[in-house]
PDB file of C-alpha atoms and ligand atoms in Angstrom:
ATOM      1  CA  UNK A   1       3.195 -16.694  -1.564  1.00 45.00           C
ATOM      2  CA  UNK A   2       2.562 -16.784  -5.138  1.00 44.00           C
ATOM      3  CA  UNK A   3       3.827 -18.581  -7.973  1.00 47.00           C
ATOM      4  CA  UNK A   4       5.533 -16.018  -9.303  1.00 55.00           C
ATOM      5  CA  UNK A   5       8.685 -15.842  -7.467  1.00 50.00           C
ATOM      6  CA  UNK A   6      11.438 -13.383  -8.151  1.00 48.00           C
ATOM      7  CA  UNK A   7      15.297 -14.642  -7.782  1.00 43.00           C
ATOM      8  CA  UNK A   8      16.451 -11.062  -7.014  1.00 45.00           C
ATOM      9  CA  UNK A   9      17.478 -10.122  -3.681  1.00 58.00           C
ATOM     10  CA  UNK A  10      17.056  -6.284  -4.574  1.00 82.00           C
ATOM     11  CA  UNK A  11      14.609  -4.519  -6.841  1.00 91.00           C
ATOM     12  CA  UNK A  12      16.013  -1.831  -8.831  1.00 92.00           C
ATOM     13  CA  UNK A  13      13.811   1.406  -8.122  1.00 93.00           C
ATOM     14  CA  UNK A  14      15.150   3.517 -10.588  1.00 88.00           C
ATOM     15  CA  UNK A  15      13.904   1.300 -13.455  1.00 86.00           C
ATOM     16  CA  UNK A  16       9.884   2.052 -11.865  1.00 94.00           C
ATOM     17  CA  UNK A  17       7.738   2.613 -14.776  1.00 94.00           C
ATOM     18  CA  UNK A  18       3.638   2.938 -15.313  1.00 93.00           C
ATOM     19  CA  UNK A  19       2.148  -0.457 -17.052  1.00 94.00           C
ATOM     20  CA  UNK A  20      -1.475  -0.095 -16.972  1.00 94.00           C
ATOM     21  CA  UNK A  21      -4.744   1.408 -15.194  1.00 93.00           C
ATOM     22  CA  UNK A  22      -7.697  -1.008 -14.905  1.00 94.00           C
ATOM     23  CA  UNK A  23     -11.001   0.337 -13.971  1.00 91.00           C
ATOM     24  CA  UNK A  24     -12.959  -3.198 -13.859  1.00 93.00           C
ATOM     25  CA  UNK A  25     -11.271  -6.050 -12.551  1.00 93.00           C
ATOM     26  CA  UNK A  26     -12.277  -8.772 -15.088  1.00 94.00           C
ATOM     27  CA  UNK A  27      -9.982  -6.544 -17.348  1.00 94.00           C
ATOM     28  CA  UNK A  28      -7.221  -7.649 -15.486  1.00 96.00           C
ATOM     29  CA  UNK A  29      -4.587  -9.835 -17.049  1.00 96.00           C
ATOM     30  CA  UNK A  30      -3.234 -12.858 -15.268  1.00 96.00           C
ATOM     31  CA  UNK A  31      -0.250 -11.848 -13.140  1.00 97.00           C
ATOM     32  CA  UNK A  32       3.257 -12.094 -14.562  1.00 96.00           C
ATOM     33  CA  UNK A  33       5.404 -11.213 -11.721  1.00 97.00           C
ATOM     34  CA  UNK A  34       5.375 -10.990  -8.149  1.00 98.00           C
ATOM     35  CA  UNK A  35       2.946  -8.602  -7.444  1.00 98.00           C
ATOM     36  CA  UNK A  36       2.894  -5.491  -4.149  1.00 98.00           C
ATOM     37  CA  UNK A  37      -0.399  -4.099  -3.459  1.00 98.00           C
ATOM     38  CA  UNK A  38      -1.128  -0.616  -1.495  1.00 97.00           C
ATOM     39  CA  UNK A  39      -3.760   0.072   0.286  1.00 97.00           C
ATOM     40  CA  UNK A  40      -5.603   2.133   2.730  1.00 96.00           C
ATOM     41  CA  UNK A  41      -8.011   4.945   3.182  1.00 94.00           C
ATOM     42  CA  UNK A  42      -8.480   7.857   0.611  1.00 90.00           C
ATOM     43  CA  UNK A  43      -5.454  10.307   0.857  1.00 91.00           C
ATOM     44  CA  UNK A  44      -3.856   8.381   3.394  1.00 96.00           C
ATOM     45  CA  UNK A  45      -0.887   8.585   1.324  1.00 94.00           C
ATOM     46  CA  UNK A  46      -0.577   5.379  -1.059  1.00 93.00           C
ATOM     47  CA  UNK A  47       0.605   7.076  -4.079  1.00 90.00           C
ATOM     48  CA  UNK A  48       2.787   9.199  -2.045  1.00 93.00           C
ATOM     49  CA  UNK A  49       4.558   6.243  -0.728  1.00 96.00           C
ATOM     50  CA  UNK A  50       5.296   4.847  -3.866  1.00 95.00           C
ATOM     51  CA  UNK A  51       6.742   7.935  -5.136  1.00 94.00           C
ATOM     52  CA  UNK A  52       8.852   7.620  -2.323  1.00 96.00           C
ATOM     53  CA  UNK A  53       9.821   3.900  -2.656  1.00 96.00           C
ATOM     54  CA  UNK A  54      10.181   4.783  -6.373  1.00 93.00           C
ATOM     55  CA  UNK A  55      12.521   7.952  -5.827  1.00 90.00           C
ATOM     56  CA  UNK A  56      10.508   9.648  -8.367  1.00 85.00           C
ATOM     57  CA  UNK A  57       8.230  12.816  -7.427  1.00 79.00           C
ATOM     58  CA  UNK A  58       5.198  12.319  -9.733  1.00 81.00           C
ATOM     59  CA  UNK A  59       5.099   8.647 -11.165  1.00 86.00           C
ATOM     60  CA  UNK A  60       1.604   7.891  -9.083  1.00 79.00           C
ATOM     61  CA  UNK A  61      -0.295  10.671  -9.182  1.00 76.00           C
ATOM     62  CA  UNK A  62      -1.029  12.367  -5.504  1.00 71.00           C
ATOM     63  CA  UNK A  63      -3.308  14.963  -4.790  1.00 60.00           C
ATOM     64  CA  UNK A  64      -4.599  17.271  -2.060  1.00 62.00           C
ATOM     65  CA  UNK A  65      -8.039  16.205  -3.287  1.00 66.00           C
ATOM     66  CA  UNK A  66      -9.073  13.110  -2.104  1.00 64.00           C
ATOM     67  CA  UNK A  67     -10.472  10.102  -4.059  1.00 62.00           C
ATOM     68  CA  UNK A  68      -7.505  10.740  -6.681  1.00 68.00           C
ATOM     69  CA  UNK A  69      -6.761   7.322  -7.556  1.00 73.00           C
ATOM     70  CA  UNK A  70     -10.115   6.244  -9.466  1.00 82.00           C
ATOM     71  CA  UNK A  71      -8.209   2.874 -11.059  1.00 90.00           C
ATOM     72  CA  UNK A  72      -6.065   0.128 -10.004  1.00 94.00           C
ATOM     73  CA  UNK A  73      -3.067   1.513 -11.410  1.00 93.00           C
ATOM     74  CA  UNK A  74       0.255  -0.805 -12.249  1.00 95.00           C
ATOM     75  CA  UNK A  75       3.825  -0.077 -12.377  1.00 95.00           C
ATOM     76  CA  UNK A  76       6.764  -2.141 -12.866  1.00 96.00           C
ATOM     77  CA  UNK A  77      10.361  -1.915 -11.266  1.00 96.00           C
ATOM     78  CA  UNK A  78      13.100  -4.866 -11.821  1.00 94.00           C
ATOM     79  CA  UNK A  79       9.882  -7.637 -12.161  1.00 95.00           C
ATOM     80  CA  UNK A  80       8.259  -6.717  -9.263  1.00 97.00           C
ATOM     81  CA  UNK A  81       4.220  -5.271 -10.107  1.00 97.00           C
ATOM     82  CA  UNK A  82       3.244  -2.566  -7.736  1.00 97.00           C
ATOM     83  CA  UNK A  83       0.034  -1.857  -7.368  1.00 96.00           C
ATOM     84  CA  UNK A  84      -1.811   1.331  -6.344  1.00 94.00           C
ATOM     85  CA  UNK A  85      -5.399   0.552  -5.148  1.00 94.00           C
ATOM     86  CA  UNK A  86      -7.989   3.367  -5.229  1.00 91.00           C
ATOM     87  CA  UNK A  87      -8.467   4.314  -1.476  1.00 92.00           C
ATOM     88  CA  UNK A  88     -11.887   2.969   0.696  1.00 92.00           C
ATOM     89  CA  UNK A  89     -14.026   5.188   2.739  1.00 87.00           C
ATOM     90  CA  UNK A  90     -13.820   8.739   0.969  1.00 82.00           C
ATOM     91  CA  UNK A  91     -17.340  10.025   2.268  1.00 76.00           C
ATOM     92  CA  UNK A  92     -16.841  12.884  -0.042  1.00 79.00           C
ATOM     93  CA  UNK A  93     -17.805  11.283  -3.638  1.00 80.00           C
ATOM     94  CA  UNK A  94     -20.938   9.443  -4.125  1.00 85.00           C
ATOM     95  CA  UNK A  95     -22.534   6.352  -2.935  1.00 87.00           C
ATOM     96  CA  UNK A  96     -21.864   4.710  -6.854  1.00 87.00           C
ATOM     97  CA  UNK A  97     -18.008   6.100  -6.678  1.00 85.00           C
ATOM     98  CA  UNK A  98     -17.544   4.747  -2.968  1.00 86.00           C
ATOM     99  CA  UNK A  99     -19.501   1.470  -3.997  1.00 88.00           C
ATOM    100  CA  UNK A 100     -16.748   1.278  -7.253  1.00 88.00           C
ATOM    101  CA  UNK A 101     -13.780   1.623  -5.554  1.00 88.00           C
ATOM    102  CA  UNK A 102     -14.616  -0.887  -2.943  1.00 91.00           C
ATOM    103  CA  UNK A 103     -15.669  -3.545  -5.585  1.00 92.00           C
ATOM    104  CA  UNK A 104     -12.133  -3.009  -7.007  1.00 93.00           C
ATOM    105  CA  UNK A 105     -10.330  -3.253  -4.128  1.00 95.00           C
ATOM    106  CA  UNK A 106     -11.545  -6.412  -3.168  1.00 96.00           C
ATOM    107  CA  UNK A 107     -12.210  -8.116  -6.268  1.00 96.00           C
ATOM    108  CA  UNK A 108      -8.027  -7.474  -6.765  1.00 98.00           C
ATOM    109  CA  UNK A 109      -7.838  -9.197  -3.682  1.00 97.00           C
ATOM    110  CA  UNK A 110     -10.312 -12.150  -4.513  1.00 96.00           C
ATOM    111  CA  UNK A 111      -8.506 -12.423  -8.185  1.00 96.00           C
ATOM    112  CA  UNK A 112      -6.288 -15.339  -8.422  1.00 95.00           C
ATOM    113  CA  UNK A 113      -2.857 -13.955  -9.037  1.00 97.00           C
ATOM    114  CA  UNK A 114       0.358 -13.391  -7.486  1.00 97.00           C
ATOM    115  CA  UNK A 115      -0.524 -11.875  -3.982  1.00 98.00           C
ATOM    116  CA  UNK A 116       3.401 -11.671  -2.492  1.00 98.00           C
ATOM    117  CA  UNK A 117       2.224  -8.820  -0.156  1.00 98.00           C
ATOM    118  CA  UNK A 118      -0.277  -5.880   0.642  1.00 98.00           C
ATOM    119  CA  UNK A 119       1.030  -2.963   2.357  1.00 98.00           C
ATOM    120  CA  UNK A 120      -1.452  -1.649   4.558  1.00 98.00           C
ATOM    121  CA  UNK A 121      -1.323   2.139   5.306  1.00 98.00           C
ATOM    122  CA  UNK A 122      -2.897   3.626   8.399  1.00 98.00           C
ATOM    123  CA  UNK A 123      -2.008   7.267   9.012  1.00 98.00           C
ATOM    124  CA  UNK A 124       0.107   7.343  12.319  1.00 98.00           C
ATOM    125  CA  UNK A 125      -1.639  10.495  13.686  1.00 98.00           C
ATOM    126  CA  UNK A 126      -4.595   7.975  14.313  1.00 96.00           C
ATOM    127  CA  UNK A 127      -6.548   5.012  15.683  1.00 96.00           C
ATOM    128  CA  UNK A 128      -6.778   2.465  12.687  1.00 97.00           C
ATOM    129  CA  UNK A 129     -10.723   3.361  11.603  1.00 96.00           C
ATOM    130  CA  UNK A 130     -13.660   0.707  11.362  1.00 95.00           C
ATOM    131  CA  UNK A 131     -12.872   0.081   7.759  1.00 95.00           C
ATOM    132  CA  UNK A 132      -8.811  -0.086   8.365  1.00 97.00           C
ATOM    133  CA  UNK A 133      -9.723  -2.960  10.587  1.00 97.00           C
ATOM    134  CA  UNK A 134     -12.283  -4.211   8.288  1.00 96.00           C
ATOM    135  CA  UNK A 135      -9.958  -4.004   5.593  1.00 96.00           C
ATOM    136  CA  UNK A 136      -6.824  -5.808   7.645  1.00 98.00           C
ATOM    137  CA  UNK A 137      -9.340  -8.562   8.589  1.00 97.00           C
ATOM    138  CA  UNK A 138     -10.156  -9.403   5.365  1.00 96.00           C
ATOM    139  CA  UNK A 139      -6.305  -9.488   4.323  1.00 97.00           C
ATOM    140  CA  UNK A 140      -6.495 -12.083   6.969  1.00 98.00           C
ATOM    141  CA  UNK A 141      -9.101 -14.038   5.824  1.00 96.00           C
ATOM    142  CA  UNK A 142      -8.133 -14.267   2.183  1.00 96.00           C
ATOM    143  CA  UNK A 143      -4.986 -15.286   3.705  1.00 97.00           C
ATOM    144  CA  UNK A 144      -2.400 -12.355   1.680  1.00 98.00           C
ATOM    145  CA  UNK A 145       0.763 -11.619   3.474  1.00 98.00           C
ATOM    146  CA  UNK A 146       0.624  -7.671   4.340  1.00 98.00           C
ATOM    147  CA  UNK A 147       2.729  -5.415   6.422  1.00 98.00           C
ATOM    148  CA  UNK A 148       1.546  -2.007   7.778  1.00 98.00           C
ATOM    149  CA  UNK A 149       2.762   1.252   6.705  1.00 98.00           C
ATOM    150  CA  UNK A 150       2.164   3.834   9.246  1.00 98.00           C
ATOM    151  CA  UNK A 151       2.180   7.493   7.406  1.00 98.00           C
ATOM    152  CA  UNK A 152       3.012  10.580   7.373  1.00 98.00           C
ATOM    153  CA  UNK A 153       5.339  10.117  10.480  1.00 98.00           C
ATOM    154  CA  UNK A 154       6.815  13.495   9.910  1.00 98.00           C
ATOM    155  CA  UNK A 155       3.765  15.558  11.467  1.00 98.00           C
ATOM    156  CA  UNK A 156       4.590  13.660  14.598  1.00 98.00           C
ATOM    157  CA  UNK A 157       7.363  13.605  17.071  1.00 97.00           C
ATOM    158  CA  UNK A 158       9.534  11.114  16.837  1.00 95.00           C
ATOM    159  CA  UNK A 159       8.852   9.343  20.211  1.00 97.00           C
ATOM    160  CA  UNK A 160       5.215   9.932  19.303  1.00 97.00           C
ATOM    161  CA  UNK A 161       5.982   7.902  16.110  1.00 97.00           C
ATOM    162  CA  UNK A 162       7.325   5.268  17.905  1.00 96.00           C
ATOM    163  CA  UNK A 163       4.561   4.882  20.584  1.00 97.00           C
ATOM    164  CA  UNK A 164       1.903   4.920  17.429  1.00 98.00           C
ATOM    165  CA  UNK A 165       3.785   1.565  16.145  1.00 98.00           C
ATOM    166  CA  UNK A 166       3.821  -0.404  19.547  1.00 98.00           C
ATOM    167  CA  UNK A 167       0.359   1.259  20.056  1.00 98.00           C
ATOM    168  CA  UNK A 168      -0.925  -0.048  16.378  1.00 98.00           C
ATOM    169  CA  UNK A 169       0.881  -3.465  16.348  1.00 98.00           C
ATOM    170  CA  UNK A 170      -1.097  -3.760  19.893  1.00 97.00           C
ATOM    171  CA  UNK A 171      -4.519  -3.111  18.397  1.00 97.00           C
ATOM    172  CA  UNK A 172      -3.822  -5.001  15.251  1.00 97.00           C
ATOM    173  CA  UNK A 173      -2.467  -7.980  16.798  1.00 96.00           C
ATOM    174  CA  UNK A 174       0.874  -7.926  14.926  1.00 97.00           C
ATOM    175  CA  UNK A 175       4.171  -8.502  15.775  1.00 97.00           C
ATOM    176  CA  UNK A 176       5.822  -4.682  15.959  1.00 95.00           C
ATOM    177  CA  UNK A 177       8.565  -5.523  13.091  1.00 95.00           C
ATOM    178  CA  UNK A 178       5.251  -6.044  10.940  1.00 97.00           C
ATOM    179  CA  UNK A 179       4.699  -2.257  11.322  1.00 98.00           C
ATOM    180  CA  UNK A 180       6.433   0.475   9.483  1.00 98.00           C
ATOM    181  CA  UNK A 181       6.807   3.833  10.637  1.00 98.00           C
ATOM    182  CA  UNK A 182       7.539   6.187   7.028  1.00 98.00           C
ATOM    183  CA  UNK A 183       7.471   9.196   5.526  1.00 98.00           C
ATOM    184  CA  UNK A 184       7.013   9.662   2.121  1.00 97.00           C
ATOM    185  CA  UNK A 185       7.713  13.324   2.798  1.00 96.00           C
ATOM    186  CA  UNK A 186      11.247  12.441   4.800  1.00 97.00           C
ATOM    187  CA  UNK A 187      12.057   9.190   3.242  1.00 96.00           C
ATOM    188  CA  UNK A 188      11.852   7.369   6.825  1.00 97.00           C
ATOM    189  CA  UNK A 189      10.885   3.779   6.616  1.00 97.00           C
ATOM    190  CA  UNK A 190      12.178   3.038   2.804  1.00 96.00           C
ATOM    191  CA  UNK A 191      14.580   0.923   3.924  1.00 95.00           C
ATOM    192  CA  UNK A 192      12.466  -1.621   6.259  1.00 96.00           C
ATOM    193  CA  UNK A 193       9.905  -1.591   3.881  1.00 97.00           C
ATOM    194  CA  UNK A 194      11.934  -2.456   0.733  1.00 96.00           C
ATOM    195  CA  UNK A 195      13.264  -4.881   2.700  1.00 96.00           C
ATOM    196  CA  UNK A 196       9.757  -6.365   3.829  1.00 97.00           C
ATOM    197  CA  UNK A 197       9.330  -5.580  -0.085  1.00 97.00           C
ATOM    198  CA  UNK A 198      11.912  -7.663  -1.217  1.00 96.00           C
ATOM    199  CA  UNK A 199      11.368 -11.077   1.506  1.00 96.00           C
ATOM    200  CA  UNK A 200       8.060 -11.243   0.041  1.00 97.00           C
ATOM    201  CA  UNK A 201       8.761 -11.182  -3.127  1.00 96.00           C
ATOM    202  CA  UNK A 202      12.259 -13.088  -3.840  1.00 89.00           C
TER     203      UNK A 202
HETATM  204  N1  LIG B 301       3.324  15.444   5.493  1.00 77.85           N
HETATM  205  C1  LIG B 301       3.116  14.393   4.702  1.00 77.85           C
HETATM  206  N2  LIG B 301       2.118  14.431   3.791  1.00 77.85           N
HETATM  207  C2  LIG B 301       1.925  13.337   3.029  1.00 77.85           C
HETATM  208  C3  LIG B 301       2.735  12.170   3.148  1.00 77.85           C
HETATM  209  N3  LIG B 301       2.266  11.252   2.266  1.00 77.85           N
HETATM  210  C4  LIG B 301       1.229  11.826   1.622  1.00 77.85           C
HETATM  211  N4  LIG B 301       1.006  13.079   2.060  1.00 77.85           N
HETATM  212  C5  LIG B 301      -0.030  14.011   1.573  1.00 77.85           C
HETATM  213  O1  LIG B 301      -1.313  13.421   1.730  1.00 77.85           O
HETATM  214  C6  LIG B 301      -2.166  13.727   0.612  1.00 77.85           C
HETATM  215  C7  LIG B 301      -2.696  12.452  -0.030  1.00 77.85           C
HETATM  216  O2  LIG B 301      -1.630  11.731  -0.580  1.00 77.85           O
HETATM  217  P1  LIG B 301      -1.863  10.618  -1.716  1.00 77.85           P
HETATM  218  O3  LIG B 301      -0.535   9.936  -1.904  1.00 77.85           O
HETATM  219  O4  LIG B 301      -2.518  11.182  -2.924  1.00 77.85           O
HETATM  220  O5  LIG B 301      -2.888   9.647  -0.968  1.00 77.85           O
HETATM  221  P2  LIG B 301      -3.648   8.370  -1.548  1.00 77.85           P
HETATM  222  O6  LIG B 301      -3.776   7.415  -0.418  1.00 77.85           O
HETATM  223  O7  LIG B 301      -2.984   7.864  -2.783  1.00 77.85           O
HETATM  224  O8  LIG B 301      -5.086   8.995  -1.886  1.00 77.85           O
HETATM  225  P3  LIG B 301      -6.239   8.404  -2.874  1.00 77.85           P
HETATM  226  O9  LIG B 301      -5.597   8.093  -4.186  1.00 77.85           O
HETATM  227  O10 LIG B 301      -7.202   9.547  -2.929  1.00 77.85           O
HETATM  228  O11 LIG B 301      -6.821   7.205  -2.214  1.00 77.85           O
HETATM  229  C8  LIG B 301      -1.311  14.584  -0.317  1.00 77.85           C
HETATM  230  O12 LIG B 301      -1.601  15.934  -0.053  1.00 77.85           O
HETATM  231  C9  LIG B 301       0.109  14.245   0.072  1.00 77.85           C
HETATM  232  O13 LIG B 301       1.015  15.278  -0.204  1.00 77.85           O
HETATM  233  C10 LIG B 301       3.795  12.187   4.122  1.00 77.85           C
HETATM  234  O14 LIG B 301       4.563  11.231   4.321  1.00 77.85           O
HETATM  235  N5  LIG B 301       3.927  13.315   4.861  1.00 77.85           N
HETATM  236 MG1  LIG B 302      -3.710   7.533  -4.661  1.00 77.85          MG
END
């Protein structure tokens, strides 16, 4: 857990608002708050799932294009710091882009500052990739408490969905309640995960 610690039992969404973008991490100032980090593969849908958790339609900024969040990008609600992490293994933009993003991603990680919880996004329609494992091993080794967001639920059935979780928490060696099955399209999955949201960081 951090040191920052939050006394709320409930974040208020509705007061969400954009702090900062940092495109080097030695920019970044020493956390402040409890602090909820997204991440995933390019377009897998972390800016649409804060949106989502935010109840706002554009705060992050989501794209059909790929490789859209270039920055690790803050926001605030109620004292809680959500992050949005650019995504890993877009094979689309160049070897110096790909080579950027990464370096940010895990030099947030390596910082020393309030890591309450990473939420790990995997879309549901697949297999967690070579890098999502990479990328949930790490989490492990650096020791950061994460759950797993399973996306875009709504292009699947939901029995479908809910063979993807036990399938997932299977490969990923997690207990199933560690593995969130949400829509940022439907709004399924807000609940459990401002819930996980809110253990971690109180
Ligand atoms: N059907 C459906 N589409 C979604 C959902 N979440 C995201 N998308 C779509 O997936 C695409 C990528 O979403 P983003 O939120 O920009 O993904 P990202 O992970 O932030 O992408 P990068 O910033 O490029 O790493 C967009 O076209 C979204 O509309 C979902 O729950 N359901
Ligand atoms: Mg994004």
């Amino acid at each position: 857990m951090g040191e920052h610690a939050g006394s709320q039992e409930r974040i208020d969404y509705r007061r969400a608002a954009f702090v900062a973008a940092y495109s080097n991490t030695r920019a970044l100032p020493p956390s402040t708050m409890p602090e909820v980090a997204f991440l995933g593969r390019s377009n897998v849908g972390k800016s649409s799932l804060l949106n989502a958790l935010f109840s706002r339609k554009s705060l992050a900024r989501v794209s059909a294009t790929p490789g859209k969040t270039a920055s690790i990008n803050f926001y605030e609600a109620d004292g809680v710091a959500f992050v949005d992490l650019p995504g890993y293994g877009f094979a689309k933009v160049s070897n110096a882009e790909r080579a950027a993003y990464a370096a940010l991603i895990s030099g947030y990680f390596e910082d020393e500052r309030s890591h309450n919880l990473a939420v790990q996004l995997i879309d549901i329609r697949h297999d967690p990739t070579p890098l999502d494992l990479e990328s949930v091993e790490a989490l492990r080794d650096l020791g950061i408490p994460f759950v797993v967001a399973l996306t875009k639920a709504d292009k699947l059935s939901r029995s479908k969905a809910f063979a993807a979780r036990t399938r997932d928490a299977r490969l990923l060696e997690l207990a199933p309640e560690r593995v969130i099955v949400t829509s940022a399209e439907k709004g399924d999955g807000m609940r459990e995960l401002r819930r996980a949201i809110a253990e971690a960081t109180t």
